[in-house]
Amino acid sequence: MSSRVIVALDFAGAKEALAFVERLDPASCKLKVGFELYVAAGPALVETLVGRGFEVFLDLKFHDIPNTVASVCHVAAGLGVWMMNVHASGGMAMMRAAREAIEQAEQQPLLIGVTVLTSMDQQDLAGLGIERSPAEQALFLAGLAREAGLDGVVCSAQEAAAMRTRFGTEFLLVTPGIRPATAEVGDQKRVMTPSDAIRAGASHLVIGRPITRSGQPQAVLDTINAELRDLT
Ligand code: C5P
């Protein structure tokens, strides 16, 4: 079974990212390219990573009018990425447009929705005129994403159990905020270990600093993969 671990490549440029990636076996993880690295290194880096055999999650959280999001999803699919995402709060028409654009692409990445940013609390939502709790809003937006035909959502591991119960076994739940029991928590407030997150229903784990800041990233990955091997 391919690894459920997605390493967050939070590096400032291509040079640093590629030097790090050389130390990883593409069979043991997937890679996440987010805003910082993408703005610094662009599509060429994404294509290089894909060319080296890595499955790449392009984490650019598209959010715009349906026509624009459909166009960018089509272009991004052409990079050969494994997964990409849009904000579910962009609405049903936007998500459906993204889905259709990907279906017409030659290579079809998985498409997932961002629900509620974990930096937002009840007060932040109330400030936007949203009366639901962050957890309720995340479930609501995940429901819209599913209805729009998306493959899953990004959510906190704390929300994974409720999402799994409501949306069944096929829906992808990609969870950040993961810390192996021995790792430093850093600035993440609510963390879960890899095996607890998978038990709670996560399908994929986004893990950054415990791997990227380790002197032995492949060894950390091997330990996490071994921990997850026997879990369904
Ligand atoms: O280093 P760490 O494991 O905390 O990295 C987590 C990654 O997941 C980062 O790229 C961060 O931007 C991303 N992320 C997150 N929390 C979210 C969504 C994304 O930590 N709610």
Tab-separated table of C-alpha atoms and ligand atoms in Angstrom, residues 8 10 32 59 61 117-118 154 176-179 187-188 206-210, ligand 1:
chain	number	residue	atom	x	y	z
A	8	ALA	CA	4.991	19.340	3.730
A	10	ASP	CA	7.829	24.163	3.514
A	32	LYS	CA	3.037	18.799	-0.462
A	59	ASP	CA	-1.718	22.908	-1.910
A	61	LYS	CA	-6.245	26.418	-2.106
A	117	LEU	CA	-8.925	27.015	8.397
A	118	THR	CA	-7.828	25.682	11.773
A	154	VAL	CA	-8.531	18.813	4.406
A	176	PRO	CA	-2.294	18.281	9.238
A	177	GLY	CA	-1.323	18.908	12.867
A	178	ILE	CA	0.326	15.482	13.221
A	179	ARG	CA	3.172	14.848	15.630
A	187	ASP	CA	3.281	26.086	16.970
A	188	GLN	CA	0.563	23.488	16.315
A	206	VAL	CA	0.375	16.023	6.316
A	207	ILE	CA	3.604	16.137	8.321
A	208	GLY	CA	6.153	18.915	7.984
A	209	ARG	CA	8.764	19.862	10.550
A	210	PRO	CA	9.076	16.513	12.381
B	1	C5P	O1	5.438	21.437	10.181
B	1	C5P	P1	4.008	20.993	10.334
B	1	C5P	O2	3.842	19.500	10.464
B	1	C5P	O3	3.265	21.756	11.403
B	1	C5P	O4	3.373	21.397	8.907
B	1	C5P	C1	2.023	21.236	8.631
B	1	C5P	C2	1.711	21.675	7.244
B	1	C5P	O5	0.298	21.602	7.095
B	1	C5P	C3	2.111	23.098	6.889
B	1	C5P	O6	2.426	23.120	5.490
B	1	C5P	C4	0.869	23.889	7.171
B	1	C5P	O7	0.768	25.039	6.374
B	1	C5P	C5	-0.204	22.881	6.786
B	1	C5P	N1	-1.506	23.091	7.430
B	1	C5P	C6	-1.689	23.121	8.810
B	1	C5P	N2	-2.932	23.317	9.339
B	1	C5P	C7	-3.981	23.470	8.531
B	1	C5P	C8	-3.831	23.431	7.156
B	1	C5P	C9	-2.560	23.238	6.632
B	1	C5P	O8	-0.738	22.961	9.559
B	1	C5P	N3	-5.166	23.623	9.053
